[in-house]
PDB file of C-alpha atoms in Angstrom:
ATOM      1  CA  MET A   1       5.557  15.672  -6.509  1.00 51.00           C
ATOM      2  CA  LYS A   2       1.944  14.505  -6.272  1.00 77.00           C
ATOM      3  CA  GLN A   3       1.586  11.806  -8.855  1.00 74.00           C
ATOM      4  CA  ASN A   4      -1.737  10.892 -10.430  1.00 80.00           C
ATOM      5  CA  LYS A   5      -0.868   8.167 -12.924  1.00 76.00           C
ATOM      6  CA  TYR A   6      -4.141   6.334 -12.387  1.00 76.00           C
ATOM      7  CA  ASP A   7      -6.137   8.955 -14.298  1.00 74.00           C
ATOM      8  CA  ASP A   8      -4.153   8.166 -17.434  1.00 80.00           C
ATOM      9  CA  PRO A   9      -6.755   6.199 -19.462  1.00 79.00           C
ATOM     10  CA  SER A  10      -4.263   3.606 -20.704  1.00 85.00           C
ATOM     11  CA  PHE A  11      -2.681   3.056 -17.305  1.00 78.00           C
ATOM     12  CA  PHE A  12      -6.075   2.831 -15.612  1.00 73.00           C
ATOM     13  CA  ALA A  13      -7.266   0.291 -18.195  1.00 84.00           C
ATOM     14  CA  ASN A  14      -4.196  -1.871 -17.543  1.00 81.00           C
ATOM     15  CA  TYR A  15      -4.591  -1.555 -13.775  1.00 78.00           C
ATOM     16  CA  SER A  16      -8.243  -2.567 -14.032  1.00 81.00           C
ATOM     17  CA  GLN A  17      -7.176  -5.891 -15.562  1.00 77.00           C
ATOM     18  CA  MET A  18      -4.859  -6.869 -12.699  1.00 76.00           C
ATOM     19  CA  ALA A  19      -5.952  -9.870 -10.660  1.00 77.00           C
ATOM     20  CA  ARG A  20      -6.323  -7.811  -7.489  1.00 78.00           C
ATOM     21  CA  SER A  21      -8.381  -5.208  -9.349  1.00 71.00           C
ATOM     22  CA  ILE A  22     -10.827  -7.862 -10.475  1.00 76.00           C
ATOM     23  CA  GLY A  23     -10.773 -10.288  -7.555  1.00 77.00           C
ATOM     24  CA  GLY A  24     -10.395  -7.782  -4.738  1.00 72.00           C
ATOM     25  CA  LEU A  25      -8.731  -8.474  -1.421  1.00 87.00           C
ATOM     26  CA  GLU A  26      -8.796 -12.250  -1.743  1.00 80.00           C
ATOM     27  CA  ALA A  27      -6.706 -11.947  -4.917  1.00 76.00           C
ATOM     28  CA  ALA A  28      -4.044  -9.884  -3.133  1.00 79.00           C
ATOM     29  CA  GLY A  29      -1.253 -12.125  -1.902  1.00 80.00           C
ATOM     30  CA  GLU A  30      -0.434  -9.952   1.110  1.00 89.00           C
ATOM     31  CA  TRP A  31      -4.043  -9.557   2.265  1.00 91.00           C
ATOM     32  CA  PRO A  32      -4.125 -12.372   4.877  1.00 92.00           C
ATOM     33  CA  THR A  33      -1.125 -10.798   6.615  1.00 94.00           C
ATOM     34  CA  PHE A  34      -2.457  -7.250   6.293  1.00 96.00           C
ATOM     35  CA  ARG A  35      -5.837  -8.313   7.698  1.00 96.00           C
ATOM     36  CA  ALA A  36      -4.143  -9.933  10.691  1.00 97.00           C
ATOM     37  CA  LEU A  37      -2.463  -6.609  11.563  1.00 98.00           C
ATOM     38  CA  LEU A  38      -5.757  -4.719  11.730  1.00 98.00           C
ATOM     39  CA  PRO A  39      -7.397  -4.206  15.119  1.00 98.00           C
ATOM     40  CA  GLU A  40     -11.050  -4.866  15.857  1.00 98.00           C
ATOM     41  CA  LEU A  41     -12.963  -2.556  13.507  1.00 98.00           C
ATOM     42  CA  ARG A  42     -16.430  -2.735  15.050  1.00 98.00           C
ATOM     43  CA  ASP A  43     -17.717   0.739  16.045  1.00 98.00           C
ATOM     44  CA  THR A  44     -14.551   2.491  14.826  1.00 98.00           C
ATOM     45  CA  ASN A  45     -13.936   5.411  12.485  1.00 98.00           C
ATOM     46  CA  VAL A  46     -11.554   4.292   9.730  1.00 98.00           C
ATOM     47  CA  LEU A  47      -9.482   6.258   7.207  1.00 98.00           C
ATOM     48  CA  ASP A  48      -8.090   4.572   4.082  1.00 98.00           C
ATOM     49  CA  LEU A  49      -5.222   6.448   2.407  1.00 98.00           C
ATOM     50  CA  GLY A  50      -4.995   5.685  -1.290  1.00 96.00           C
ATOM     51  CA  CYS A  51      -8.259   3.766  -1.241  1.00 96.00           C
ATOM     52  CA  GLY A  52      -8.313   2.851  -4.929  1.00 93.00           C
ATOM     53  CA  PHE A  53     -11.441   0.888  -5.813  1.00 92.00           C
ATOM     54  CA  GLY A  54     -12.536   0.914  -2.170  1.00 95.00           C
ATOM     55  CA  TRP A  55     -11.978  -2.754  -1.319  1.00 95.00           C
ATOM     56  CA  HIS A  56     -10.585  -2.019   2.148  1.00 96.00           C
ATOM     57  CA  CYS A  57     -13.318   0.538   2.844  1.00 97.00           C
ATOM     58  CA  ARG A  58     -16.019  -2.002   2.114  1.00 97.00           C
ATOM     59  CA  TYR A  59     -14.204  -4.606   4.207  1.00 97.00           C
ATOM     60  CA  ALA A  60     -14.137  -2.210   7.164  1.00 98.00           C
ATOM     61  CA  ARG A  61     -17.888  -1.733   6.909  1.00 98.00           C
ATOM     62  CA  GLU A  62     -18.384  -5.505   6.697  1.00 97.00           C
ATOM     63  CA  GLN A  63     -16.575  -5.594  10.037  1.00 98.00           C
ATOM     64  CA  GLN A  64     -19.132  -3.052  11.300  1.00 98.00           C
ATOM     65  CA  ALA A  65     -16.947   0.027  11.370  1.00 98.00           C
ATOM     66  CA  ARG A  66     -19.076   3.053  12.262  1.00 98.00           C
ATOM     67  CA  LEU A  67     -17.706   5.375   9.581  1.00 98.00           C
ATOM     68  CA  VAL A  68     -15.170   4.847   6.793  1.00 98.00           C
ATOM     69  CA  VAL A  69     -13.451   7.586   4.793  1.00 98.00           C
ATOM     70  CA  GLY A  70     -11.466   6.748   1.665  1.00 98.00           C
ATOM     71  CA  VAL A  71      -9.177   9.257  -0.033  1.00 98.00           C
ATOM     72  CA  ASP A  72      -7.436   8.914  -3.362  1.00 96.00           C
ATOM     73  CA  ILE A  73      -5.888  11.424  -5.739  1.00 95.00           C
ATOM     74  CA  SER A  74      -7.398   9.687  -8.775  1.00 93.00           C
ATOM     75  CA  GLU A  75     -10.790  10.792 -10.065  1.00 94.00           C
ATOM     76  CA  LYS A  76     -11.174   7.463 -11.859  1.00 93.00           C
ATOM     77  CA  MET A  77     -10.391   5.468  -8.715  1.00 90.00           C
ATOM     78  CA  ILE A  78     -12.873   7.436  -6.628  1.00 96.00           C
ATOM     79  CA  ALA A  79     -15.548   7.109  -9.309  1.00 94.00           C
ATOM     80  CA  ARG A  80     -15.100   3.317  -9.403  1.00 93.00           C
ATOM     81  CA  ALA A  81     -15.196   3.120  -5.610  1.00 95.00           C
ATOM     82  CA  ARG A  82     -18.428   5.114  -5.471  1.00 96.00           C
ATOM     83  CA  GLU A  83     -19.996   2.925  -8.150  1.00 94.00           C
ATOM     84  CA  SER A  84     -19.265  -0.157  -6.054  1.00 92.00           C
ATOM     85  CA  THR A  85     -21.385   0.723  -3.029  1.00 93.00           C
ATOM     86  CA  THR A  86     -24.453   2.604  -1.889  1.00 93.00           C
ATOM     87  CA  ASP A  87     -23.369   2.507   1.759  1.00 96.00           C
ATOM     88  CA  SER A  88     -23.899   5.962   3.253  1.00 96.00           C
ATOM     89  CA  ALA A  89     -21.377   5.197   6.013  1.00 98.00           C
ATOM     90  CA  ILE A  90     -18.545   5.185   3.458  1.00 98.00           C
ATOM     91  CA  LYS A  91     -17.375   8.610   2.297  1.00 98.00           C
ATOM     92  CA  TYR A  92     -14.958   9.015  -0.610  1.00 98.00           C
ATOM     93  CA  HIS A  93     -12.866  12.124  -1.268  1.00 97.00           C
ATOM     94  CA  GLN A  94     -10.641  12.879  -4.234  1.00 96.00           C
ATOM     95  CA  LEU A  95      -7.578  14.092  -2.378  1.00 95.00           C
ATOM     96  CA  ALA A  96      -3.830  13.549  -2.409  1.00 95.00           C
ATOM     97  CA  ILE A  97      -2.587  11.616   0.606  1.00 97.00           C
ATOM     98  CA  GLU A  98      -0.161  14.446   1.387  1.00 96.00           C
ATOM     99  CA  ASP A  99      -3.073  16.927   1.592  1.00 96.00           C
ATOM    100  CA  ILE A 100      -5.151  15.251   4.299  1.00 97.00           C
ATOM    101  CA  ASP A 101      -6.098  17.701   7.041  1.00 97.00           C
ATOM    102  CA  PHE A 102      -8.569  16.034   9.382  1.00 98.00           C
ATOM    103  CA  PRO A 103      -9.252  17.336  12.902  1.00 98.00           C
ATOM    104  CA  ALA A 104      -7.372  15.825  15.811  1.00 98.00           C
ATOM    105  CA  GLY A 105      -8.702  12.498  17.011  1.00 97.00           C
ATOM    106  CA  THR A 106     -11.076  11.930  14.081  1.00 98.00           C
ATOM    107  CA  PHE A 107     -10.166   8.290  13.453  1.00 98.00           C
ATOM    108  CA  ASP A 108      -9.554   5.143  15.464  1.00 98.00           C
ATOM    109  CA  VAL A 109      -7.783   3.332  12.621  1.00 98.00           C
ATOM    110  CA  VAL A 110      -5.844   4.574   9.591  1.00 98.00           C
ATOM    111  CA  LEU A 111      -4.768   2.110   6.924  1.00 98.00           C
ATOM    112  CA  SER A 112      -2.942   2.383   3.639  1.00 98.00           C
ATOM    113  CA  SER A 113      -2.335  -0.396   1.138  1.00 96.00           C
ATOM    114  CA  LEU A 114       0.478  -0.101  -1.418  1.00 96.00           C
ATOM    115  CA  ALA A 115       0.157   3.657  -1.847  1.00 95.00           C
ATOM    116  CA  LEU A 116       2.791   5.336   0.309  1.00 97.00           C
ATOM    117  CA  HIS A 117       5.749   4.408  -1.909  1.00 96.00           C
ATOM    118  CA  TYR A 118       4.229   6.909  -4.374  1.00 94.00           C
ATOM    119  CA  VAL A 119       4.461   9.694  -1.772  1.00 96.00           C
ATOM    120  CA  GLU A 120       7.600  11.803  -1.533  1.00 95.00           C
ATOM    121  CA  ARG A 121       7.339  12.939   2.124  1.00 96.00           C
ATOM    122  CA  PHE A 122       6.429   9.910   4.199  1.00 98.00           C
ATOM    123  CA  ASP A 123       7.468  11.743   7.365  1.00 98.00           C
ATOM    124  CA  ILE A 124       4.841  14.440   6.840  1.00 97.00           C
ATOM    125  CA  VAL A 125       2.145  11.833   6.221  1.00 98.00           C
ATOM    126  CA  CYS A 126       3.110  10.094   9.471  1.00 98.00           C
ATOM    127  CA  ARG A 127       2.692  13.315  11.428  1.00 98.00           C
ATOM    128  CA  LYS A 128      -0.695  14.018   9.819  1.00 98.00           C
ATOM    129  CA  VAL A 129      -1.892  10.484  10.524  1.00 98.00           C
ATOM    130  CA  HIS A 130      -0.719  10.781  14.134  1.00 98.00           C
ATOM    131  CA  HIS A 131      -2.674  14.044  14.463  1.00 98.00           C
ATOM    132  CA  CYS A 132      -5.964  12.651  13.182  1.00 98.00           C
ATOM    133  CA  LEU A 133      -5.826   9.438  15.235  1.00 98.00           C
ATOM    134  CA  VAL A 134      -7.257   9.054  18.721  1.00 98.00           C
ATOM    135  CA  GLN A 135      -4.904   8.138  21.542  1.00 98.00           C
ATOM    136  CA  ASP A 136      -3.994   4.436  21.163  1.00 98.00           C
ATOM    137  CA  GLY A 137      -5.293   4.541  17.587  1.00 98.00           C
ATOM    138  CA  THR A 138      -3.740   2.189  15.026  1.00 98.00           C
ATOM    139  CA  PHE A 139      -1.906   2.863  11.747  1.00 98.00           C
ATOM    140  CA  VAL A 140      -1.448  -0.152   9.455  1.00 98.00           C
ATOM    141  CA  LEU A 141       0.345   0.252   6.143  1.00 98.00           C
ATOM    142  CA  SER A 142       1.879  -1.749   3.337  1.00 98.00           C
ATOM    143  CA  VAL A 143       4.475  -0.562   0.824  1.00 98.00           C
ATOM    144  CA  GLU A 144       6.674  -2.167  -1.757  1.00 96.00           C
ATOM    145  CA  HIS A 145       9.643  -3.551   0.144  1.00 97.00           C
ATOM    146  CA  PRO A 146      12.838  -1.466   0.017  1.00 98.00           C
ATOM    147  CA  ILE A 147      14.647  -4.490  -1.385  1.00 97.00           C
ATOM    148  CA  PHE A 148      12.143  -4.306  -4.236  1.00 95.00           C
ATOM    149  CA  THR A 149      12.346  -0.528  -4.761  1.00 96.00           C
ATOM    150  CA  ALA A 150      16.132  -0.052  -4.456  1.00 97.00           C
ATOM    151  CA  LEU A 151      16.685  -0.463  -8.191  1.00 96.00           C
ATOM    152  CA  ALA A 152      14.308   1.181 -10.650  1.00 95.00           C
ATOM    153  CA  ALA A 153      14.349  -1.869 -12.925  1.00 93.00           C
ATOM    154  CA  GLN A 154      12.556  -3.976 -10.284  1.00 94.00           C
ATOM    155  CA  ASP A 155      13.476  -7.181 -12.071  1.00 94.00           C
ATOM    156  CA  TRP A 156      15.523 -10.344 -11.676  1.00 96.00           C
ATOM    157  CA  TYR A 157      19.051 -10.909 -12.901  1.00 96.00           C
ATOM    158  CA  TYR A 158      18.768 -13.535 -15.610  1.00 97.00           C
ATOM    159  CA  GLY A 159      21.120 -16.242 -16.818  1.00 97.00           C
ATOM    160  CA  GLN A 160      22.030 -16.946 -20.415  1.00 96.00           C
ATOM    161  CA  HIS A 161      19.013 -19.224 -20.801  1.00 96.00           C
ATOM    162  CA  GLY A 162      16.558 -16.774 -19.268  1.00 95.00           C
ATOM    163  CA  GLU A 163      16.579 -18.394 -15.835  1.00 95.00           C
ATOM    164  CA  ARG A 164      16.155 -16.170 -12.789  1.00 95.00           C
ATOM    165  CA  LEU A 165      19.498 -16.243 -11.007  1.00 96.00           C
ATOM    166  CA  HIS A 166      18.961 -13.695  -8.243  1.00 96.00           C
ATOM    167  CA  TRP A 167      17.256 -10.441  -7.292  1.00 96.00           C
ATOM    168  CA  PRO A 168      19.789  -7.598  -7.503  1.00 97.00           C
ATOM    169  CA  VAL A 169      19.979  -5.005  -4.716  1.00 96.00           C
ATOM    170  CA  ASP A 170      22.095  -1.912  -5.271  1.00 97.00           C
ATOM    171  CA  HIS A 171      22.043   1.767  -4.235  1.00 97.00           C
ATOM    172  CA  TYR A 172      19.984   0.714  -1.220  1.00 98.00           C
ATOM    173  CA  GLN A 173      21.152   3.666   0.886  1.00 98.00           C
ATOM    174  CA  ASP A 174      20.529   6.143  -1.941  1.00 98.00           C
ATOM    175  CA  GLU A 175      16.998   7.191  -1.052  1.00 98.00           C
ATOM    176  CA  GLY A 176      14.743   9.104  -3.406  1.00 97.00           C
ATOM    177  CA  PRO A 177      12.713   8.776  -6.596  1.00 96.00           C
ATOM    178  CA  ARG A 178      12.965   5.835  -8.946  1.00 96.00           C
ATOM    179  CA  GLN A 179      11.403   5.837 -12.405  1.00 93.00           C
ATOM    180  CA  ALA A 180      10.039   2.306 -12.578  1.00 88.00           C
ATOM    181  CA  ARG A 181       8.196   0.526 -15.354  1.00 84.00           C
ATOM    182  CA  PHE A 182       4.773  -0.643 -14.188  1.00 81.00           C
ATOM    183  CA  LEU A 183       1.862  -1.767 -16.371  1.00 75.00           C
ATOM    184  CA  ASP A 184       3.778  -0.658 -19.475  1.00 79.00           C
ATOM    185  CA  HIS A 185       4.100   2.904 -18.176  1.00 83.00           C
ATOM    186  CA  ASP A 186       6.819   4.923 -16.475  1.00 86.00           C
ATOM    187  CA  VAL A 187       5.870   5.514 -12.840  1.00 88.00           C
ATOM    188  CA  VAL A 188       7.770   7.381 -10.120  1.00 93.00           C
ATOM    189  CA  LYS A 189       8.180   5.475  -6.869  1.00 94.00           C
ATOM    190  CA  TYR A 190      10.092   6.654  -3.815  1.00 97.00           C
ATOM    191  CA  HIS A 191      12.713   4.363  -2.365  1.00 98.00           C
ATOM    192  CA  ARG A 192      13.285   4.496   1.390  1.00 98.00           C
ATOM    193  CA  THR A 193      15.222   2.152   3.618  1.00 98.00           C
ATOM    194  CA  VAL A 194      13.478   0.034   6.234  1.00 98.00           C
ATOM    195  CA  ALA A 195      15.108   2.221   8.879  1.00 98.00           C
ATOM    196  CA  THR A 196      13.630   5.379   7.346  1.00 98.00           C
ATOM    197  CA  TYR A 197      10.124   3.923   7.367  1.00 98.00           C
ATOM    198  CA  LEU A 198      10.412   2.892  10.999  1.00 98.00           C
ATOM    199  CA  ASN A 199      12.147   6.042  12.223  1.00 98.00           C
ATOM    200  CA  ALA A 200       9.576   8.302  10.530  1.00 98.00           C
ATOM    201  CA  LEU A 201       6.845   6.516  12.467  1.00 98.00           C
ATOM    202  CA  LEU A 202       8.809   6.633  15.723  1.00 98.00           C
ATOM    203  CA  ASP A 203       9.634  10.323  15.288  1.00 98.00           C
ATOM    204  CA  ALA A 204       5.944  11.082  14.692  1.00 98.00           C
ATOM    205  CA  GLY A 205       5.061   9.530  18.047  1.00 97.00           C
ATOM    206  CA  PHE A 206       4.105   5.988  17.120  1.00 98.00           C
ATOM    207  CA  THR A 207       5.095   2.717  18.725  1.00 98.00           C
ATOM    208  CA  ILE A 208       5.819  -0.056  16.232  1.00 98.00           C
ATOM    209  CA  THR A 209       3.799  -3.136  17.176  1.00 98.00           C
ATOM    210  CA  LYS A 210       4.462  -5.488  14.260  1.00 98.00           C
ATOM    211  CA  LEU A 211       6.501  -5.858  11.080  1.00 98.00           C
ATOM    212  CA  SER A 212       5.847  -8.371   8.343  1.00 97.00           C
ATOM    213  CA  GLU A 213       7.498  -9.340   5.053  1.00 97.00           C
ATOM    214  CA  PRO A 214       4.804 -11.697   3.741  1.00 93.00           C
ATOM    215  CA  GLN A 215       5.280 -14.378   1.160  1.00 87.00           C
ATOM    216  CA  PRO A 216       2.628 -16.300  -0.770  1.00 79.00           C
ATOM    217  CA  THR A 217       0.689 -18.823   1.266  1.00 79.00           C
ATOM    218  CA  GLN A 218       0.973 -22.497   0.392  1.00 82.00           C
ATOM    219  CA  GLU A 219      -2.573 -22.336  -0.938  1.00 79.00           C
ATOM    220  CA  MET A 220      -1.604 -19.553  -3.332  1.00 76.00           C
ATOM    221  CA  LEU A 221       1.522 -21.417  -4.412  1.00 81.00           C
ATOM    222  CA  ASP A 222      -0.580 -24.502  -5.110  1.00 81.00           C
ATOM    223  CA  LYS A 223      -2.933 -22.441  -7.277  1.00 78.00           C
ATOM    224  CA  HIS A 224      -0.210 -20.359  -8.915  1.00 75.00           C
ATOM    225  CA  PRO A 225       3.081 -22.311  -9.184  1.00 80.00           C
ATOM    226  CA  ASP A 226       4.585 -19.401 -11.128  1.00 77.00           C
ATOM    227  CA  MET A 227       4.604 -17.436  -7.850  1.00 79.00           C
ATOM    228  CA  ARG A 228       7.223 -19.702  -6.277  1.00 87.00           C
ATOM    229  CA  ASP A 229      10.006 -17.219  -6.999  1.00 86.00           C
ATOM    230  CA  GLU A 230       8.162 -14.732  -4.780  1.00 88.00           C
ATOM    231  CA  THR A 231       9.537 -16.692  -1.813  1.00 90.00           C
ATOM    232  CA  ARG A 232      13.089 -15.754  -2.784  1.00 93.00           C
ATOM    233  CA  ARG A 233      12.875 -12.092  -1.823  1.00 93.00           C
ATOM    234  CA  PRO A 234      10.341  -9.900  -0.024  1.00 94.00           C
ATOM    235  CA  MET A 235       8.077  -7.855  -2.259  1.00 93.00           C
ATOM    236  CA  PHE A 236       6.083  -6.081   0.452  1.00 96.00           C
ATOM    237  CA  LEU A 237       6.778  -4.509   3.828  1.00 98.00           C
ATOM    238  CA  LEU A 238       3.849  -4.294   6.261  1.00 98.00           C
ATOM    239  CA  ILE A 239       3.943  -2.204   9.424  1.00 98.00           C
ATOM    240  CA  ALA A 240       1.491  -1.837  12.298  1.00 98.00           C
ATOM    241  CA  ALA A 241       1.921   1.059  14.728  1.00 98.00           C
ATOM    242  CA  VAL A 242      -0.004   2.615  17.604  1.00 98.00           C
ATOM    243  CA  LYS A 243      -0.244   6.271  18.650  1.00 98.00           C
ATOM    244  CA  ASN A 244       0.908   6.454  22.238  1.00 89.00           C
ATOM    245  CA  GLU A 245       2.039  10.046  22.774  1.00 76.00           C
TER     246      GLU A 245
END
C-alpha cells in the first residue's frame, strides 16, 4: 500500500506545526547523529527519499553537492519544498519511494529520513537504491526504531498516578502493518525487526558501515527537560551502508 497521509489537509496542518517542521534540521533530535553518518557531499549527486519540506536537500546543496533530487509522494510536501528554494540544482518529483526508477549509477549518495517505516517493501527499495548508486556509493537512512514500532499504541505503560513506568515491547517478531495514532490521525506504519532491516540491505549488496540508536544530546535535554524519558528507550534507528558489489 502506498500511503499518502500528508495530503490530508488536517494531517498536513498538524504536521506543519511540529517543531521539526518549523525549525528544520536543527530542531530534529536525531539530526547531529544523522549528519555524522553522511559522507562528504561536495561534488556529489544526492537523492533524498521522502524529502518532505526539502530540509535535507537544501543542506546537501549547502555542502556543495552538484545535484540533489528529492522525491515525495505528497503533492503538498513537494509544493512546500519548491516554495522554499529557487536553487536550480535541486529537483523535486512527486513520486512514491517504491516507484523510483533511476538509471544505474545516477547517484553518489542516497538518504532517507523517517520515511521508510511507511513503506511496505523495504527490500525492494534497497535493491532500487543499490541499482541507482555508483560503486562505493552511500545509503544513509533513519526509521522509527523497531522497539518503538512493535506495538501500534506507541506509548508508555503508566502507573496509577500517571507516571511512566516502562515502554512496553510485544509482538516484536510479528512483522507487518501497524495502525498507529500520529498527529490525531490513524496512520499505517510497517514494523520490521532490526535483523530484517540489516538483512535487506545485505541481501541487496550493501555493506553496513554504522548503526546508531541516538538519544537527545545534553544540550537538548537542558533546553527541553521533558525529553529526559527519551533516554529510556530508542526512538530511532539510523543505518549507514555502502554499495560494494
